[in-house]
Each structure stands twice: as C-alpha cells, then as structure tokens.
Amino acid sequence: MTDLFSKFDPLIEQRAALLSTGITDPFSLVMDEVKSPTRAICNGRDTILLGTYNYMGMTFDDDVIAAGQQAMAEYGAGTTGSRVLNGTFRDHKGVEEALKEFYAMDHAMVFSTGYQANLGIISTLAGKGDYVILDIDSHASIYDGCKMGDAEIVAFRHNDVEALEKRLKRLPPEAGKLVVLEGVYSMLGDVAPLKEMIRVSKENGAMVLVDEAHSMGFIGEHGRGVAEEQGVSDDVDFIIGTFSKSVGTVGGFCVSNHPKFEVLRLVCRPYVFTAALPPSVMASSIASIKKLMHGSNKRAHLWENSRTLHKGLKDLGFKLGTDAPQSAIIAVIMPDLERGAMMWEALLHEGLYVNLARPPATPAGMTLLRCSLCAEHSADEVREILTRFERAGRKIGIIG
Ligand SMILES: Cc1ncc(COP(=O)(O)O)c(C=O)c1O
C-alpha cells in the first residue's frame, strides 16, 4: 500500500526541524481571551493584535453584537439548509439588500464564505471553451475556482498591464473571457492598477471580476474598494467580497449589475450544495455593513495608522513590501523562514501578534511578517507597536 501521506514528508520534516529549535509554533497560536478588536490574551500575556483582518474593528461593535444576539434568540442558532431550500431567512435577504445599497448595484448573492464566493462564481461563469485570465499572485480561492471550472487558465505577471494586454490579444476574439483581479493583494498589501487593467480587458472583449476582500470598508470614498477609489466601479462586472474582514463576521458575496445575474442561484454549486449561514451572522453583518457606509472618520484614522506604521518601520530599517503605504496591510520582508519565525516569536514575547506568511501563500518565495492595522488601534498603540518591533528586530538581528 502506498501511504498517501508520503507526499507531505518534506513539509513534515521542515516543520519538525523548525520546532526542534524550541520555537513557539507560529501556526497554532490560541487566543485565550479576546478583549477588543486590538487586544487579546495569548499565552497568558496581554497582546496587541496586528495580524487580524478586523480593519474597521467591527467585531466588538455594540450594534453588531446586539443584532446578532436578537436574531439568534428569534430565529435559532442555524439554518440547517441550503439557500435554495429552507436556508433563506429574513436576514439573508436583508444582507443582500444592504450589499446592493452599499455598492449601489442591482444584484447581490451571499455565500457561506468568501472562498466559496470565488469558487462558485469563477467556476460557474467560465466554462468549457472560455478563458480565465488572472494575476499570478491571485488568492488561493481564485486558483481553486479556476481548477473547479472547465475554462482555460492564463496567468499574467503581477500587476503588469502590458502582460495582461499581451495575453488577451493572443486569445480567440470570439471566446468568452473573464479577467480576475484583486483590489488589494493581501500578501504585500499593494493595490492593482485597476483603471488600466479594466480598460485593456474591455478593449479585448473580456468581462471583469474584482475581488475587493481587503479593501471593502476602508478604500474609496464610501468604502466600496479600489474600483471606487480609481473611479471605475461602473466598469466592473462582478465584485467579490467577504464578511470576514472589515465587516467583522463571516460570509462571502458577489455583487453585479448583470441583468441575468439571478440565474446563478440555480447553477452555482458552492451556493446550492451547502448550508446557509446562521441568522445571527446575517443580522450582525447587516448592522456592520450599514455602519461601514458611514465610516469615513474611521477610514481617515486607519489611513493615519497605516502611514505612521509604514514610515516608522521604514525609518527603523525594516525592508517593506511596498515603498509607500497602499492599504491597511504592511508587509515586513524577512531574510528567511527561520529568522522570520524567530522574529515572529520575539514579537509575541513582546506582546505583539503579527501574521507569519510563507510560500506558497507568498510571492517569490518570500517570508513575510504581515501587519494588518485596525481603525481601533490608537495612536499610542501604533507607537508602542514600533517600539516592540525595534526591540525584537535588534534582538534577532533583522535591523542593526
Ligand atoms: C483576496 C481574498 N479573497 C477571498 C478570501 C476568502 O475570504 P473568506 O475568509 O471569507 O473565505 C480571502 C481570505 O483571506 C482573500 O484574501
């Protein structure tokens, strides 16, 4: 018998070697107590959270919690069914209405996660004989959506408009084409040149899907994302998003103005063949989305935090993923996995949690300490974060 696990041996060995140095396992941290969007108790220590996607700090918003509690009391703990059978409750429709209003779009479809939204929309839209043209650094859920469908996959160099145009021009003019882009790329926190990319996509007869997972709530005048910021919302055919970041709950969605969009509810397998989200999650999400529409003060404070942290880390001598702050994600580039894990642990001992990211999730084989800021981080907390980075960086020898 061939042991089906033998393909994982290199990973098991790499992990064992790392842990044999006595380092804390970076991938099994437990939050013993979560006190606020920016604070938790980890390993018995009060810790500043700088590695969540809680960009707008909505997880502890009073109205968001109250709405969830009320819906749980009125509608029970779960739906026990698919959206197309018994799983559409009042608040599933309510959250779709809230999304339509938030994005000023005609249609909204809510999935159980953002991962499933990409899986479902991409695999259902792009079928046999069609093409999906995607940025090489796309999120795993985009790649998995491609794998699940029957379309031909064409990747182009990250954020390279010319490369996208070249690929498009080589495809048969009459074939169906879906260009898949992200507003903010989550590993380095960099923004896509959507305006130019959408222009060349349209010139070459492609429909465009933009995943705004990391920009919703924060980027753009109304928090609609990078497409809004670059003035091209009306040219995007499908926006994908998630509730697991700025909204502060869980769930995924697609919004669109396409007149035939509603047919997807009948043919999209990751929508049909899974249980709908609990009513409490839907009610909390409605409350959160409505507040995000009026979140301009929070957005301004989050930009301030992003600028301060980026400048502070750069001045300390850390190598960063972008020259200037482009989003709420600031990636600190580590020389290798070993020193990345040591730096991650040193920060944790300082009482600061960041995300350790490594290949294959990261581009170009990089090890990153990804910092994601929250609108609830105070200016004092951001200063404290920099002090802790400085101490840990000198101890591990990442900075001089
Ligand atoms: C770009 C992007 N799309 C989709 C997702 C999936 O979102 P969810 O957590 O709702 O499954 C993520 C999650 O990290 C993401 O970064």
mmCIF file of N, CA and C in Angstrom, residues 284-399:
data_model
loop_
_atom_site.group_PDB
_atom_site.id
_atom_site.type_symbol
_atom_site.label_atom_id
_atom_site.label_comp_id
_atom_site.label_asym_id
_atom_site.label_seq_id
_atom_site.Cartn_x
_atom_site.Cartn_y
_atom_site.Cartn_z
ATOM 1 N N SER A 284 -25.910 40.393 12.249
ATOM 2 C CA SER A 284 -24.711 41.166 12.615
ATOM 3 C C SER A 284 -24.097 41.808 11.374
ATOM 4 N N SER A 285 -24.086 41.066 10.272
ATOM 5 C CA SER A 285 -23.470 41.583 9.043
ATOM 6 C C SER A 285 -24.249 42.783 8.504
ATOM 7 N N ILE A 286 -25.586 42.710 8.582
ATOM 8 C CA ILE A 286 -26.401 43.850 8.121
ATOM 9 C C ILE A 286 -26.035 45.100 8.927
ATOM 10 N N ALA A 287 -26.004 44.932 10.259
ATOM 11 C CA ALA A 287 -25.704 46.085 11.125
ATOM 12 C C ALA A 287 -24.328 46.647 10.784
ATOM 13 N N SER A 288 -23.367 45.765 10.541
ATOM 14 C CA SER A 288 -21.997 46.195 10.256
ATOM 15 C C SER A 288 -21.905 46.923 8.910
ATOM 16 N N ILE A 289 -22.502 46.338 7.872
ATOM 17 C CA ILE A 289 -22.428 46.942 6.524
ATOM 18 C C ILE A 289 -23.055 48.347 6.549
ATOM 19 N N LYS A 290 -24.181 48.473 7.267
ATOM 20 C CA LYS A 290 -24.852 49.790 7.325
ATOM 21 C C LYS A 290 -23.952 50.816 8.005
ATOM 22 N N LYS A 291 -23.226 50.370 9.038
ATOM 23 C CA LYS A 291 -22.329 51.319 9.716
ATOM 24 C C LYS A 291 -21.108 51.648 8.851
ATOM 25 N N LEU A 292 -20.639 50.663 8.101
ATOM 26 C CA LEU A 292 -19.456 50.906 7.251
ATOM 27 C C LEU A 292 -19.734 51.976 6.200
ATOM 28 N N MET A 293 -21.015 52.076 5.797
ATOM 29 C CA MET A 293 -21.368 53.092 4.798
ATOM 30 C C MET A 293 -21.058 54.490 5.319
ATOM 31 N N HIS A 294 -21.107 54.636 6.648
ATOM 32 C CA HIS A 294 -20.883 55.967 7.234
ATOM 33 C C HIS A 294 -19.587 55.983 8.039
ATOM 34 N N GLY A 295 -18.601 55.240 7.578
ATOM 35 C CA GLY A 295 -17.375 55.063 8.380
ATOM 36 C C GLY A 295 -16.229 55.964 7.983
ATOM 37 N N SER A 296 -16.528 57.171 7.420
ATOM 38 C CA SER A 296 -15.407 57.963 6.883
ATOM 39 C C SER A 296 -14.404 58.400 7.957
ATOM 40 N N ASN A 297 -14.870 58.665 9.198
ATOM 41 C CA ASN A 297 -13.909 59.043 10.247
ATOM 42 C C ASN A 297 -12.969 57.904 10.568
ATOM 43 N N LYS A 298 -13.552 56.714 10.646
ATOM 44 C CA LYS A 298 -12.723 55.540 10.924
ATOM 45 C C LYS A 298 -11.735 55.292 9.798
ATOM 46 N N ARG A 299 -12.213 55.489 8.566
ATOM 47 C CA ARG A 299 -11.324 55.292 7.414
ATOM 48 C C ARG A 299 -10.134 56.252 7.497
ATOM 49 N N ALA A 300 -10.417 57.498 7.851
ATOM 50 C CA ALA A 300 -9.337 58.506 7.935
ATOM 51 C C ALA A 300 -8.325 58.102 9.011
ATOM 52 N N HIS A 301 -8.824 57.611 10.159
ATOM 53 C CA HIS A 301 -7.911 57.218 11.232
ATOM 54 C C HIS A 301 -7.073 56.001 10.818
ATOM 55 N N LEU A 302 -7.698 55.078 10.102
ATOM 56 C CA LEU A 302 -6.961 53.886 9.656
ATOM 57 C C LEU A 302 -5.849 54.274 8.669
ATOM 58 N N TRP A 303 -6.133 55.214 7.776
ATOM 59 C CA TRP A 303 -5.071 55.700 6.863
ATOM 60 C C TRP A 303 -3.930 56.320 7.658
ATOM 61 N N GLU A 304 -4.287 57.069 8.696
ATOM 62 C CA GLU A 304 -3.270 57.696 9.551
ATOM 63 C C GLU A 304 -2.384 56.611 10.181
ATOM 64 N N ASN A 305 -3.035 55.571 10.709
ATOM 65 C CA ASN A 305 -2.286 54.461 11.316
ATOM 66 C C ASN A 305 -1.358 53.803 10.301
ATOM 67 N N SER A 306 -1.882 53.606 9.102
ATOM 68 C CA SER A 306 -1.112 52.927 8.073
ATOM 69 C C SER A 306 0.136 53.746 7.710
ATOM 70 N N ARG A 307 -0.061 55.062 7.558
ATOM 71 C CA ARG A 307 1.081 55.943 7.216
ATOM 72 C C ARG A 307 2.119 55.958 8.332
ATOM 73 N N THR A 308 1.644 56.047 9.592
ATOM 74 C CA THR A 308 2.584 56.118 10.732
ATOM 75 C C THR A 308 3.385 54.829 10.848
ATOM 76 N N LEU A 309 2.704 53.699 10.728
ATOM 77 C CA LEU A 309 3.412 52.421 10.881
ATOM 78 C C LEU A 309 4.403 52.206 9.744
ATOM 79 N N HIS A 310 3.975 52.511 8.522
ATOM 80 C CA HIS A 310 4.856 52.310 7.372
ATOM 81 C C HIS A 310 6.120 53.153 7.508
ATOM 82 N N LYS A 311 5.950 54.419 7.833
ATOM 83 C CA LYS A 311 7.105 55.324 7.960
ATOM 84 C C LYS A 311 7.999 54.870 9.121
ATOM 85 N N GLY A 312 7.364 54.528 10.254
ATOM 86 C CA GLY A 312 8.125 54.123 11.438
ATOM 87 C C GLY A 312 8.973 52.890 11.170
ATOM 88 N N LEU A 313 8.381 51.899 10.523
ATOM 89 C CA LEU A 313 9.131 50.655 10.247
ATOM 90 C C LEU A 313 10.255 50.916 9.250
ATOM 91 N N LYS A 314 9.958 51.742 8.248
ATOM 92 C CA LYS A 314 10.972 52.073 7.233
ATOM 93 C C LYS A 314 12.141 52.816 7.893
ATOM 94 N N ASP A 315 11.812 53.788 8.744
ATOM 95 C CA ASP A 315 12.866 54.554 9.419
ATOM 96 C C ASP A 315 13.726 53.667 10.316
ATOM 97 N N LEU A 316 13.104 52.614 10.878
ATOM 98 C CA LEU A 316 13.874 51.699 11.741
ATOM 99 C C LEU A 316 14.815 50.803 10.927
ATOM 100 N N GLY A 317 14.596 50.752 9.622
ATOM 101 C CA GLY A 317 15.483 49.952 8.771
ATOM 102 C C GLY A 317 14.893 48.635 8.305
ATOM 103 N N PHE A 318 13.606 48.419 8.552
ATOM 104 C CA PHE A 318 12.986 47.183 8.049
ATOM 105 C C PHE A 318 12.725 47.306 6.553
ATOM 106 N N LYS A 319 12.791 46.140 5.872
ATOM 107 C CA LYS A 319 12.512 46.104 4.436
ATOM 108 C C LYS A 319 11.012 45.828 4.273
ATOM 109 N N LEU A 320 10.319 46.684 3.552
ATOM 110 C CA LEU A 320 8.858 46.565 3.459
ATOM 111 C C LEU A 320 8.406 46.138 2.059
ATOM 112 N N GLY A 321 7.193 45.608 1.988
ATOM 113 C CA GLY A 321 6.655 45.092 0.727
ATOM 114 C C GLY A 321 6.299 46.170 -0.278
ATOM 115 N N THR A 322 6.020 47.390 0.202
ATOM 116 C CA THR A 322 5.692 48.499 -0.710
ATOM 117 C C THR A 322 6.499 49.735 -0.301
ATOM 118 N N ASP A 323 6.806 50.605 -1.277
ATOM 119 C CA ASP A 323 7.575 51.819 -0.971
ATOM 120 C C ASP A 323 6.768 52.808 -0.143
ATOM 121 N N ALA A 324 5.464 52.817 -0.387
ATOM 122 C CA ALA A 324 4.580 53.730 0.345
ATOM 123 C C ALA A 324 3.384 52.915 0.826
ATOM 124 N N PRO A 325 2.694 53.373 1.879
ATOM 125 C CA PRO A 325 1.527 52.604 2.341
ATOM 126 C C PRO A 325 0.407 52.663 1.312
ATOM 127 N N GLN A 326 -0.120 51.502 0.921
ATOM 128 C CA GLN A 326 -1.185 51.486 -0.100
ATOM 129 C C GLN A 326 -2.499 50.955 0.446
ATOM 130 N N SER A 327 -2.453 50.336 1.639
ATOM 131 C CA SER A 327 -3.658 49.722 2.212
ATOM 132 C C SER A 327 -3.447 49.603 3.718
ATOM 133 N N ALA A 328 -4.272 48.772 4.373
ATOM 134 C CA ALA A 328 -4.096 48.572 5.819
ATOM 135 C C ALA A 328 -3.118 47.442 6.117
ATOM 136 N N ILE A 329 -2.554 46.850 5.056
ATOM 137 C CA ILE A 329 -1.589 45.764 5.229
ATOM 138 C C ILE A 329 -0.178 46.300 4.980
ATOM 139 N N ILE A 330 0.703 46.072 5.932
ATOM 140 C CA ILE A 330 2.106 46.442 5.732
ATOM 141 C C ILE A 330 2.933 45.179 5.941
ATOM 142 N N ALA A 331 3.624 44.769 4.885
ATOM 143 C CA ALA A 331 4.376 43.510 4.948
ATOM 144 C C ALA A 331 5.844 43.807 5.225
ATOM 145 N N VAL A 332 6.393 43.133 6.228
ATOM 146 C CA VAL A 332 7.812 43.283 6.561
ATOM 147 C C VAL A 332 8.522 42.045 6.024
ATOM 148 N N ILE A 333 9.506 42.258 5.155
ATOM 149 C CA ILE A 333 10.155 41.130 4.478
ATOM 150 C C ILE A 333 11.282 40.579 5.355
ATOM 151 N N MET A 334 11.245 39.281 5.605
ATOM 152 C CA MET A 334 12.244 38.605 6.435
ATOM 153 C C MET A 334 13.286 37.924 5.538
ATOM 154 N N PRO A 335 14.509 37.770 6.033
ATOM 155 C CA PRO A 335 15.539 37.169 5.178
ATOM 156 C C PRO A 335 15.259 35.702 4.841
ATOM 157 N N ASP A 336 14.665 34.935 5.764
ATOM 158 C CA ASP A 336 14.329 33.529 5.510
ATOM 159 C C ASP A 336 13.309 33.072 6.538
ATOM 160 N N LEU A 337 12.817 31.825 6.362
ATOM 161 C CA LEU A 337 11.757 31.317 7.245
ATOM 162 C C LEU A 337 12.240 31.228 8.693
ATOM 163 N N GLU A 338 13.480 30.767 8.900
ATOM 164 C CA GLU A 338 13.987 30.590 10.265
ATOM 165 C C GLU A 338 13.990 31.922 11.013
ATOM 166 N N ARG A 339 14.596 32.940 10.381
ATOM 167 C CA ARG A 339 14.655 34.229 11.074
ATOM 168 C C ARG A 339 13.276 34.901 11.130
ATOM 169 N N GLY A 340 12.444 34.586 10.163
ATOM 170 C CA GLY A 340 11.069 35.099 10.207
ATOM 171 C C GLY A 340 10.338 34.530 11.413
ATOM 172 N N ALA A 341 10.497 33.215 11.632
ATOM 173 C CA ALA A 341 9.819 32.579 12.767
ATOM 174 C C ALA A 341 10.397 33.100 14.090
ATOM 175 N N MET A 342 11.728 33.346 14.111
ATOM 176 C CA MET A 342 12.342 33.877 15.346
ATOM 177 C C MET A 342 11.834 35.281 15.650
ATOM 178 N N MET A 343 11.720 36.065 14.616
ATOM 179 C CA MET A 343 11.235 37.447 14.780
ATOM 180 C C MET A 343 9.758 37.422 15.210
ATOM 181 N N TRP A 344 8.993 36.525 14.604
ATOM 182 C CA TRP A 344 7.570 36.396 14.960
ATOM 183 C C TRP A 344 7.435 36.068 16.448
ATOM 184 N N GLU A 345 8.298 35.110 16.909
ATOM 185 C CA GLU A 345 8.233 34.699 18.321
ATOM 186 C C GLU A 345 8.689 35.825 19.248
ATOM 187 N N ALA A 346 9.762 36.539 18.823
ATOM 188 C CA ALA A 346 10.262 37.639 19.655
ATOM 189 C C ALA A 346 9.179 38.718 19.814
ATOM 190 N N LEU A 347 8.428 38.969 18.737
ATOM 191 C CA LEU A 347 7.343 39.950 18.817
ATOM 192 C C LEU A 347 6.240 39.458 19.755
ATOM 193 N N LEU A 348 5.949 38.165 19.667
ATOM 194 C CA LEU A 348 4.910 37.605 20.545
ATOM 195 C C LEU A 348 5.329 37.751 22.008
ATOM 196 N N HIS A 349 6.614 37.515 22.282
ATOM 197 C CA HIS A 349 7.109 37.700 23.658
ATOM 198 C C HIS A 349 7.021 39.154 24.093
ATOM 199 N N GLU A 350 7.100 40.050 23.120
ATOM 200 C CA GLU A 350 6.939 41.487 23.413
ATOM 201 C C GLU A 350 5.472 41.852 23.623
ATOM 202 N N GLY A 351 4.558 40.887 23.304
ATOM 203 C CA GLY A 351 3.133 41.186 23.403
ATOM 204 C C GLY A 351 2.594 41.820 22.131
ATOM 205 N N LEU A 352 3.053 41.313 20.973
ATOM 206 C CA LEU A 352 2.564 41.832 19.687
ATOM 207 C C LEU A 352 2.346 40.662 18.736
ATOM 208 N N TYR A 353 1.132 40.524 18.250
ATOM 209 C CA TYR A 353 0.828 39.440 17.319
ATOM 210 C C TYR A 353 0.771 39.974 15.889
ATOM 211 N N VAL A 354 1.587 39.362 15.006
ATOM 212 C CA VAL A 354 1.502 39.634 13.562
ATOM 213 C C VAL A 354 1.347 38.292 12.850
ATOM 214 N N ASN A 355 1.062 38.311 11.556
ATOM 215 C CA ASN A 355 0.954 37.054 10.787
ATOM 216 C C ASN A 355 2.296 36.688 10.187
ATOM 217 N N LEU A 356 2.694 35.443 10.381
ATOM 218 C CA LEU A 356 3.859 34.938 9.652
ATOM 219 C C LEU A 356 3.333 34.307 8.367
ATOM 220 N N ALA A 357 3.820 34.769 7.233
ATOM 221 C CA ALA A 357 3.359 34.203 5.952
ATOM 222 C C ALA A 357 4.560 33.676 5.180
ATOM 223 N N ARG A 358 4.385 32.543 4.560
ATOM 224 C CA ARG A 358 5.498 31.916 3.840
ATOM 225 C C ARG A 358 4.982 31.256 2.570
ATOM 226 N N PRO A 359 5.887 30.824 1.678
ATOM 227 C CA PRO A 359 5.429 30.164 0.457
ATOM 228 C C PRO A 359 4.635 28.899 0.805
ATOM 229 N N PRO A 360 3.664 28.465 0.041
ATOM 230 C CA PRO A 360 3.282 29.002 -1.257
ATOM 231 C C PRO A 360 2.317 30.193 -1.182
ATOM 232 N N ALA A 361 1.918 30.620 0.034
ATOM 233 C CA ALA A 361 0.971 31.744 0.087
ATOM 234 C C ALA A 361 1.625 33.040 -0.392
ATOM 235 N N THR A 362 2.931 33.182 -0.220
ATOM 236 C CA THR A 362 3.600 34.446 -0.546
ATOM 237 C C THR A 362 4.195 34.417 -1.960
ATOM 238 N N PRO A 363 4.365 35.600 -2.579
ATOM 239 C CA PRO A 363 5.007 35.630 -3.906
ATOM 240 C C PRO A 363 6.525 35.504 -3.783
ATOM 241 N N ALA A 364 7.156 35.013 -4.834
ATOM 242 C CA ALA A 364 8.621 34.952 -4.974
ATOM 243 C C ALA A 364 9.326 34.292 -3.790
ATOM 244 N N GLY A 365 8.682 33.300 -3.175
ATOM 245 C CA GLY A 365 9.323 32.537 -2.102
ATOM 246 C C GLY A 365 9.627 33.337 -0.845
ATOM 247 N N MET A 366 8.951 34.479 -0.670
ATOM 248 C CA MET A 366 9.277 35.353 0.464
ATOM 249 C C MET A 366 8.686 34.857 1.781
ATOM 250 N N THR A 367 9.403 35.145 2.882
ATOM 251 C CA THR A 367 8.820 35.004 4.220
ATOM 252 C C THR A 367 8.477 36.408 4.687
ATOM 253 N N LEU A 368 7.243 36.579 5.133
ATOM 254 C CA LEU A 368 6.766 37.923 5.497
ATOM 255 C C LEU A 368 6.195 37.946 6.905
ATOM 256 N N LEU A 369 6.391 39.065 7.582
ATOM 257 C CA LEU A 369 5.606 39.346 8.786
ATOM 258 C C LEU A 369 4.565 40.361 8.337
ATOM 259 N N ARG A 370 3.339 39.904 8.264
ATOM 260 C CA ARG A 370 2.302 40.786 7.736
ATOM 261 C C ARG A 370 1.583 41.498 8.863
ATOM 262 N N CYS A 371 1.622 42.810 8.807
ATOM 263 C CA CYS A 371 0.958 43.619 9.826
ATOM 264 C C CYS A 371 -0.336 44.120 9.202
ATOM 265 N N SER A 372 -1.461 43.864 9.844
ATOM 266 C CA SER A 372 -2.701 44.462 9.343
ATOM 267 C C SER A 372 -3.293 45.323 10.438
ATOM 268 N N LEU A 373 -3.478 46.578 10.073
ATOM 269 C CA LEU A 373 -3.918 47.580 11.035
ATOM 270 C C LEU A 373 -5.427 47.620 11.173
ATOM 271 N N CYS A 374 -5.850 48.201 12.297
ATOM 272 C CA CYS A 374 -7.280 48.311 12.595
ATOM 273 C C CYS A 374 -7.587 49.778 12.881
ATOM 274 N N ALA A 375 -8.795 50.199 12.509
ATOM 275 C CA ALA A 375 -9.203 51.580 12.788
ATOM 276 C C ALA A 375 -9.297 51.829 14.295
ATOM 277 N N GLU A 376 -9.336 50.757 15.076
ATOM 278 C CA GLU A 376 -9.419 50.914 16.540
ATOM 279 C C GLU A 376 -8.047 50.972 17.205
ATOM 280 N N HIS A 377 -6.956 50.772 16.451
ATOM 281 C CA HIS A 377 -5.631 50.980 17.054
ATOM 282 C C HIS A 377 -5.497 52.466 17.362
ATOM 283 N N SER A 378 -5.131 52.781 18.609
ATOM 284 C CA SER A 378 -4.935 54.195 18.945
ATOM 285 C C SER A 378 -3.549 54.624 18.472
ATOM 286 N N ALA A 379 -3.344 55.940 18.424
ATOM 287 C CA ALA A 379 -2.021 56.448 18.029
ATOM 288 C C ALA A 379 -0.965 55.924 19.006
ATOM 289 N N ASP A 380 -1.307 55.843 20.303
ATOM 290 C CA ASP A 380 -0.365 55.311 21.310
ATOM 291 C C ASP A 380 -0.021 53.861 21.017
ATOM 292 N N GLU A 381 -1.029 53.090 20.625
ATOM 293 C CA GLU A 381 -0.765 51.677 20.312
ATOM 294 C C GLU A 381 0.186 51.549 19.121
ATOM 295 N N VAL A 382 -0.006 52.403 18.118
ATOM 296 C CA VAL A 382 0.875 52.321 16.946
ATOM 297 C C VAL A 382 2.314 52.666 17.352
ATOM 298 N N ARG A 383 2.470 53.660 18.225
ATOM 299 C CA ARG A 383 3.822 53.990 18.724
ATOM 300 C C ARG A 383 4.410 52.799 19.490
ATOM 301 N N GLU A 384 3.575 52.161 20.307
ATOM 302 C CA GLU A 384 4.027 51.010 21.099
ATOM 303 C C GLU A 384 4.424 49.848 20.173
ATOM 304 N N ILE A 385 3.658 49.674 19.107
ATOM 305 C CA ILE A 385 3.965 48.616 18.116
ATOM 306 C C ILE A 385 5.373 48.845 17.555
ATOM 307 N N LEU A 386 5.692 50.100 17.244
ATOM 308 C CA LEU A 386 7.013 50.412 16.671
ATOM 309 C C LEU A 386 8.130 50.143 17.676
ATOM 310 N N THR A 387 7.877 50.475 18.944
ATOM 311 C CA THR A 387 8.886 50.209 19.991
ATOM 312 C C THR A 387 9.146 48.710 20.084
ATOM 313 N N ARG A 388 8.072 47.925 20.038
ATOM 314 C CA ARG A 388 8.224 46.469 20.159
ATOM 315 C C ARG A 388 8.946 45.890 18.932
ATOM 316 N N PHE A 389 8.632 46.423 17.757
ATOM 317 C CA PHE A 389 9.335 45.979 16.544
ATOM 318 C C PHE A 389 10.826 46.296 16.654
ATOM 319 N N GLU A 390 11.133 47.462 17.174
ATOM 320 C CA GLU A 390 12.545 47.857 17.271
ATOM 321 C C GLU A 390 13.298 46.901 18.205
ATOM 322 N N ARG A 391 12.706 46.644 19.389
ATOM 323 C CA ARG A 391 13.387 45.765 20.364
ATOM 324 C C ARG A 391 13.582 44.366 19.778
ATOM 325 N N ALA A 392 12.502 43.805 19.191
ATOM 326 C CA ALA A 392 12.587 42.437 18.647
ATOM 327 C C ALA A 392 13.553 42.398 17.465
ATOM 328 N N GLY A 393 13.506 43.417 16.614
ATOM 329 C CA GLY A 393 14.354 43.458 15.419
ATOM 330 C C GLY A 393 15.835 43.498 15.779
ATOM 331 N N ARG A 394 16.186 44.241 16.831
ATOM 332 C CA ARG A 394 17.596 44.305 17.258
ATOM 333 C C ARG A 394 18.013 42.981 17.895
ATOM 334 N N LYS A 395 17.096 42.402 18.679
ATOM 335 C CA LYS A 395 17.422 41.144 19.365
ATOM 336 C C LYS A 395 17.718 40.032 18.337
ATOM 337 N N ILE A 396 16.891 39.958 17.290
ATOM 338 C CA ILE A 396 17.058 38.867 16.303
ATOM 339 C C ILE A 396 18.097 39.259 15.243
ATOM 340 N N GLY A 397 18.455 40.516 15.192
ATOM 341 C CA GLY A 397 19.464 40.956 14.225
ATOM 342 C C GLY A 397 18.907 41.250 12.843
ATOM 343 N N ILE A 398 17.602 41.562 12.783
ATOM 344 C CA ILE A 398 17.000 41.914 11.483
ATOM 345 C C ILE A 398 17.358 43.361 11.145
ATOM 346 N N ILE A 399 17.453 44.205 12.197
ATOM 347 C CA ILE A 399 17.927 45.584 11.975
ATOM 348 C C ILE A 399 19.166 45.789 12.852
#
